[in-house]
Short mmCIF file of C-alpha atoms and ligand atoms in Angstrom, two decimals:
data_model
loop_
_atom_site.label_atom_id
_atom_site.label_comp_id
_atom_site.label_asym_id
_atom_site.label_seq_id
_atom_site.Cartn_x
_atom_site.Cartn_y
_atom_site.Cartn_z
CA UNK G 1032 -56.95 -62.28 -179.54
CA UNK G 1033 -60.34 -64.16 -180.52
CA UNK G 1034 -58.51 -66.98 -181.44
CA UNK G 1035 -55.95 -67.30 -178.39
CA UNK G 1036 -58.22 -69.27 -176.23
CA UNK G 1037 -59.23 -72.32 -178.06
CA UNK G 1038 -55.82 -72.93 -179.35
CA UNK G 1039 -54.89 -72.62 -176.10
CA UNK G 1040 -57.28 -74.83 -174.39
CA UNK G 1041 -56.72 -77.58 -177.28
CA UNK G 1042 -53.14 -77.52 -176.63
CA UNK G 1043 -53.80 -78.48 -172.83
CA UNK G 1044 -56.18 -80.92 -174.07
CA UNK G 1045 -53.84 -82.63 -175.95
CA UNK G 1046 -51.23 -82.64 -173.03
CA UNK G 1047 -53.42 -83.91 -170.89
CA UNK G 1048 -53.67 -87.05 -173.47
CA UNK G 1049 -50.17 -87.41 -173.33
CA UNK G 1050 -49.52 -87.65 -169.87
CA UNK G 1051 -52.66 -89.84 -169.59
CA UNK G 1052 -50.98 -92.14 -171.68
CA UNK G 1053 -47.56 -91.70 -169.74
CA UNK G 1054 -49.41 -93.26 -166.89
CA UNK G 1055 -50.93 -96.03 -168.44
CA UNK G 1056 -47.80 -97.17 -169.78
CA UNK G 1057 -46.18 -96.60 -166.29
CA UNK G 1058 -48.60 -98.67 -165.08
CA UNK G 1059 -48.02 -101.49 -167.43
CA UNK G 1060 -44.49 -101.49 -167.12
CA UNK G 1061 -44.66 -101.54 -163.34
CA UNK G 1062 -47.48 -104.03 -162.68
CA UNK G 1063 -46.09 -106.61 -165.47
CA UNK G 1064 -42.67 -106.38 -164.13
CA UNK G 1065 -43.12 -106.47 -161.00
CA UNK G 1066 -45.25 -109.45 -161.10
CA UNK G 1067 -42.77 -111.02 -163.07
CA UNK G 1068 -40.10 -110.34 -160.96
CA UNK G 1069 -42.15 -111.80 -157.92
CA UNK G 1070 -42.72 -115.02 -160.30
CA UNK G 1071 -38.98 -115.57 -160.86
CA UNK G 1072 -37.78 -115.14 -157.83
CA UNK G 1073 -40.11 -118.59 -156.80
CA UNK G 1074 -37.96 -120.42 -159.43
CA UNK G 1075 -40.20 -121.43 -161.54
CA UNK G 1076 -40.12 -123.43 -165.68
CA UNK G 1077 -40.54 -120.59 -168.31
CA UNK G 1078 -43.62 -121.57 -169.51
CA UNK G 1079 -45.04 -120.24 -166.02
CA UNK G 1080 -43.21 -117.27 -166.63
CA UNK G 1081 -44.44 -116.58 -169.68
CA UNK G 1082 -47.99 -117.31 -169.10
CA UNK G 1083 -47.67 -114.79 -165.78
CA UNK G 1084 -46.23 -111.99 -167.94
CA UNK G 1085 -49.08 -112.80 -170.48
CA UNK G 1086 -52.07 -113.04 -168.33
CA UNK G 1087 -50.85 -110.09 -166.40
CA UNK G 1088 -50.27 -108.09 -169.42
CA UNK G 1089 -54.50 -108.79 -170.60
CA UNK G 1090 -55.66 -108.94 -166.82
CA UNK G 1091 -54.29 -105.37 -166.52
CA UNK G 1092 -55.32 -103.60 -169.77
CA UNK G 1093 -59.01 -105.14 -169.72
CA UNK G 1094 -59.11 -103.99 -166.12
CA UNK G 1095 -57.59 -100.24 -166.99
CA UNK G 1096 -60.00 -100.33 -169.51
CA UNK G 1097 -63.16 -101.50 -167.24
CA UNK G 1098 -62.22 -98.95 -164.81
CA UNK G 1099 -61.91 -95.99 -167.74
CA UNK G 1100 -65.00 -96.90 -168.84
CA UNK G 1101 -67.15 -96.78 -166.03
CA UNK G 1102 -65.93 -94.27 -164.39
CA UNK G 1103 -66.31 -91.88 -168.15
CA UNK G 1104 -69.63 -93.28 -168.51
CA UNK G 1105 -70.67 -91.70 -165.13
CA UNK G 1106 -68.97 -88.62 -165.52
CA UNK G 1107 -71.04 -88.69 -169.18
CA UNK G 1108 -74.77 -89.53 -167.36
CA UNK G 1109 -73.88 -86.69 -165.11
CA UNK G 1110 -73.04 -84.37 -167.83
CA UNK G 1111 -76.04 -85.55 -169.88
CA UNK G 1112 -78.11 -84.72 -166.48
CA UNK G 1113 -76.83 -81.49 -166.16
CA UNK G 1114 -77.14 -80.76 -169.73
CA UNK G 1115 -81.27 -81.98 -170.04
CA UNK G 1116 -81.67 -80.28 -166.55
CA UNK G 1117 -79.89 -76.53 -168.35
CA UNK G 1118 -82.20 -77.22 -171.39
CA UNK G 1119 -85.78 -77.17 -169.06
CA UNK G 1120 -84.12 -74.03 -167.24
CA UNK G 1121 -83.81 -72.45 -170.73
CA UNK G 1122 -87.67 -72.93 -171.68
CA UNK G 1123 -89.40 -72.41 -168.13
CA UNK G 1124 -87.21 -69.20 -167.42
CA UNK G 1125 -85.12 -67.46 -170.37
CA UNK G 1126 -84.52 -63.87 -168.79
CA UNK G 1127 -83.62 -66.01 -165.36
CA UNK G 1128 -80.48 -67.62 -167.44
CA UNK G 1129 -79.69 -64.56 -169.90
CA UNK G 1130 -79.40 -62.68 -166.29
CA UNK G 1131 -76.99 -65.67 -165.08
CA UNK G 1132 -75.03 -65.74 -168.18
CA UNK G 1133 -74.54 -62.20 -168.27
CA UNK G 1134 -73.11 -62.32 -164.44
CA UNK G 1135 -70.38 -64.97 -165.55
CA UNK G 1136 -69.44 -62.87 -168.10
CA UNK G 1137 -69.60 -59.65 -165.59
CA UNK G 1138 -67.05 -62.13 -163.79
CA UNK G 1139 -64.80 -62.66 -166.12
CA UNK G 1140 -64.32 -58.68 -166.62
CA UNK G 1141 -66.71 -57.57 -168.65
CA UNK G 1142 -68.41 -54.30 -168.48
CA UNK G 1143 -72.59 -55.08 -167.99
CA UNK G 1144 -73.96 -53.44 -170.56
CA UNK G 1145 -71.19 -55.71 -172.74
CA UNK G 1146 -71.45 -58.68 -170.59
CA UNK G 1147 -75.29 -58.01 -171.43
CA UNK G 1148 -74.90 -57.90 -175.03
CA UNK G 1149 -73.01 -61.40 -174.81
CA UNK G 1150 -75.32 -63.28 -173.24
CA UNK G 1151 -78.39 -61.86 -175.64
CA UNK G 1152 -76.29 -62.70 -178.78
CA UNK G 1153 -74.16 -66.35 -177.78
CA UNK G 1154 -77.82 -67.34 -176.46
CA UNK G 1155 -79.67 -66.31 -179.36
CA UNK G 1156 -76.87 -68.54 -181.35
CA UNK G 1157 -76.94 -71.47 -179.41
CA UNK G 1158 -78.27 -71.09 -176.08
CA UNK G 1159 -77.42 -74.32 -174.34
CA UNK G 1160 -74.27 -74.57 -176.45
CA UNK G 1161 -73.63 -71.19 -174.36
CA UNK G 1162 -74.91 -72.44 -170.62
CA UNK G 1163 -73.09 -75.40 -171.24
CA UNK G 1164 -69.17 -73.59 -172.15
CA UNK G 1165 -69.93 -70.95 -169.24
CA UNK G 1166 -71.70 -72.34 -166.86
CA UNK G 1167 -71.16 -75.99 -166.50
CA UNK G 1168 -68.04 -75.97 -167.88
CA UNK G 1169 -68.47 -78.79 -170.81
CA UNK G 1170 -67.25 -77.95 -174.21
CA UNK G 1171 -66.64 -80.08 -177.78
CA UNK G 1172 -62.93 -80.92 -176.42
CA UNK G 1173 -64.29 -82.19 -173.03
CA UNK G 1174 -67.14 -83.59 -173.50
CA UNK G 1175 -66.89 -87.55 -171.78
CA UNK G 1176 -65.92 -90.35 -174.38
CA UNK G 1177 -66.14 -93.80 -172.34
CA UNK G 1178 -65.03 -95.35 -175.07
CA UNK G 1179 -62.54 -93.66 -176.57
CA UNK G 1180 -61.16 -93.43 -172.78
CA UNK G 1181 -61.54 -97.17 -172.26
CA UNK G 1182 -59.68 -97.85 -175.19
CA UNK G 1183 -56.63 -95.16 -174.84
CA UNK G 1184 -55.84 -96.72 -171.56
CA UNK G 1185 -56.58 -100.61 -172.03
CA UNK G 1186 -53.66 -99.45 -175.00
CA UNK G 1187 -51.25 -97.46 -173.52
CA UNK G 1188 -51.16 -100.17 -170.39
CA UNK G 1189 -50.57 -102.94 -172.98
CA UNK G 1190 -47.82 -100.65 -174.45
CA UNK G 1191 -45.61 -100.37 -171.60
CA UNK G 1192 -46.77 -104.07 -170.43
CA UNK G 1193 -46.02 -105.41 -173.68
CA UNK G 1194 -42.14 -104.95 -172.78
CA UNK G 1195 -41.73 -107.03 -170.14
CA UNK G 1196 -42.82 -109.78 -171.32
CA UNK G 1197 -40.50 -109.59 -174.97
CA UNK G 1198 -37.55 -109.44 -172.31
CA UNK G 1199 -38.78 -112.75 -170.90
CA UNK G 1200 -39.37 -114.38 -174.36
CA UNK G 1201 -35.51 -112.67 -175.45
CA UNK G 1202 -33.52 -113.63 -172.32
CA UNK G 1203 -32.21 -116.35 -170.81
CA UNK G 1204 -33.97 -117.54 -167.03
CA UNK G 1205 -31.08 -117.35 -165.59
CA UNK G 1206 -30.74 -113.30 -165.96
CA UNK G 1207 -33.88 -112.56 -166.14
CA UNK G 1208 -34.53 -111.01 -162.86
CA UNK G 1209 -32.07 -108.89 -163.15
CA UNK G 1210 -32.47 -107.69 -167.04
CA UNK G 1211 -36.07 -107.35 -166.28
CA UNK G 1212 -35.43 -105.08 -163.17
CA UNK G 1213 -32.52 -102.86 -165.03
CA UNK G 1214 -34.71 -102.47 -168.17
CA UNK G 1215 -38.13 -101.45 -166.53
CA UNK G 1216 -36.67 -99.10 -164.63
CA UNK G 1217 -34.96 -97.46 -167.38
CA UNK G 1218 -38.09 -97.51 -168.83
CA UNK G 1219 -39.83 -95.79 -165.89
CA UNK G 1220 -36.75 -93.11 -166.12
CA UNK G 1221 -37.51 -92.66 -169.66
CA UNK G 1222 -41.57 -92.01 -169.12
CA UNK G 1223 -40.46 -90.25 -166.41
CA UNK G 1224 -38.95 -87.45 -168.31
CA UNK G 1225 -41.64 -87.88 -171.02
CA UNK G 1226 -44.57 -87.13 -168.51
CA UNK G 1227 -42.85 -84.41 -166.65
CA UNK G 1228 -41.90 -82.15 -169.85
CA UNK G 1229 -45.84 -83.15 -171.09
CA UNK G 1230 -46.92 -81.35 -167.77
CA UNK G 1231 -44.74 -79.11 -167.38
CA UNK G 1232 -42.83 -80.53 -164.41
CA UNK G 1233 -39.12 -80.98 -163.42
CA UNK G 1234 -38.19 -84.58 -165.51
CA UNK G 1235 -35.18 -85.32 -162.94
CA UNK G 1236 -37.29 -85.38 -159.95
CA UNK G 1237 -40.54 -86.66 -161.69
CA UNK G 1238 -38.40 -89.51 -163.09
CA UNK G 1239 -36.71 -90.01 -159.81
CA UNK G 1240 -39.51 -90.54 -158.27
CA UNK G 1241 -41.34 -93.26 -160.52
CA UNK G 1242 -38.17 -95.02 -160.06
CA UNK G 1243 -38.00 -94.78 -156.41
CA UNK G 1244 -41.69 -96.22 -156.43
CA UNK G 1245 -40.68 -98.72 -159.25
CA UNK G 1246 -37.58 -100.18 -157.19
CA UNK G 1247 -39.36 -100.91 -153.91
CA UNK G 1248 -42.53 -102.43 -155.93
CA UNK G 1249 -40.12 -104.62 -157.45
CA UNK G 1250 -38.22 -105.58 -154.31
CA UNK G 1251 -41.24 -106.52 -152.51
CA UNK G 1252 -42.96 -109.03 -155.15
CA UNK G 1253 -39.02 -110.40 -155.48
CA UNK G 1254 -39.47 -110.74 -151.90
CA UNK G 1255 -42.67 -113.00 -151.90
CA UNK G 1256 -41.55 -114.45 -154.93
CA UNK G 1257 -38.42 -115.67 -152.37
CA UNK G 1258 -40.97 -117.10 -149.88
CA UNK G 1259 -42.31 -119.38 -152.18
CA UNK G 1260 -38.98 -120.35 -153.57
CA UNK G 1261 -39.20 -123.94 -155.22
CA UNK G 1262 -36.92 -125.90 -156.97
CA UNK G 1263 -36.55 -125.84 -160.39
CA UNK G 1264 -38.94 -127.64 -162.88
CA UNK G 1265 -37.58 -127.54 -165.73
ZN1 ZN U 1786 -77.93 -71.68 -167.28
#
């Protein structure tokens, strides 16, 4: 039984990556396309195609990536606060936080005396190791990694981006719009299922969904795209 929590806890912690990275790639897929798809529908030479679904593809990782970053980074000052803040609670007033250790534990189930016992010992081991698993809630596994972060989702946008734009540089202009439309929403099927079964949701109505979403994205750029419609340039 000592060992049954960790394991546990790591295998949600790798779940979590997955699905993370489910949604990037969703994300890629979805904002390349569908800026592509706006693009085409304004009828314009390939090159302008190509340099949308390019630009797009960089514009939106470095931007995932920006946004991971900052927003781990904050949740890691915070966590760093809390942590330095536990550590002066632990020299100016030990009994005061072996008392509030052993009441987590007391909350958890455990007997005083036991919960008591605990405390005394995990403290004695590593004491902020032990404020900071119980009582704040940050461990080894969760600990903030901006970087890490930043990188895992400037990637896994660029992944599902990345597609797109080989259909525009493998298919014709002429049937683009509609391979590119077909193909990412297969692809947003596909993830779909793939994030759903990674969380532990239904996959037909978690795919469903994305699609639904993916559909009227695309119809609306196609829509502006129409607006704008030019002759051809090239
Ligand atoms: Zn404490």
């Amino acid at each position: 039984m000592a060992h049954s929590e960790p394991v546990e806890r790591h295998k949600i912690g790798r779940l979590g990556w997955l699905r993370a990275m489910v949604l990037g790639a969703n994300d890629g897929i979805l904002s390349t396309s569908s800026l592509l798809v706006g693009v085409i529908a304004s009828n314009p030479s390939r090159n302008i195609v190509l340099v949308t679904g390019i630009s797009g593809l960089i514009a939106g990782a470095m931007s995932m990536g920006a946004g991971e970053y900052v927003s781990v980074s904050s949740q890691s000052d915070s966590e760093s606060a809390e942590l330095h803040l536990e550590q002066q609670e632990l020299l100016q007033d030990w009994d005061a936080e072996v008392n509030e250790l052993t009441r987590i534990y007391m909350n958890r189930g455990l007997e005083k005396p036991l919960a008591r016992e605990v405390a005394t010992r995990l403290m004695e081991h590593n004491a902020l190791e032990a404020h900071a698993r119980d009582e704040l809630n940050i461990s080894e596994l969760t600990a903030a990694k901006p970087f890490q972060a930043a990188i895992a989702s400037a990637l896994s946008f660029s992944l599902g981006g990345i597609v797109p734009v080989l259909v525009v540089l493998l298919v014709p202009l002429s049937m683009l719009h509609w391979v590119l439309s077909i193909t990412s929403l297969i692809e947003l099927a596909v993830l779909g299922v793939v994030g759903a079964k990674a969380g532990n949701a239904k996959p037909l109505r978690a795919s469903l969904r994305v699609v639904c979403w993916g559909a009227a994205t695309m119809a609306a750029t196609s829509f502006i795209g129409k607006l704008f419609n030019a002759p051809i340039m090239d």
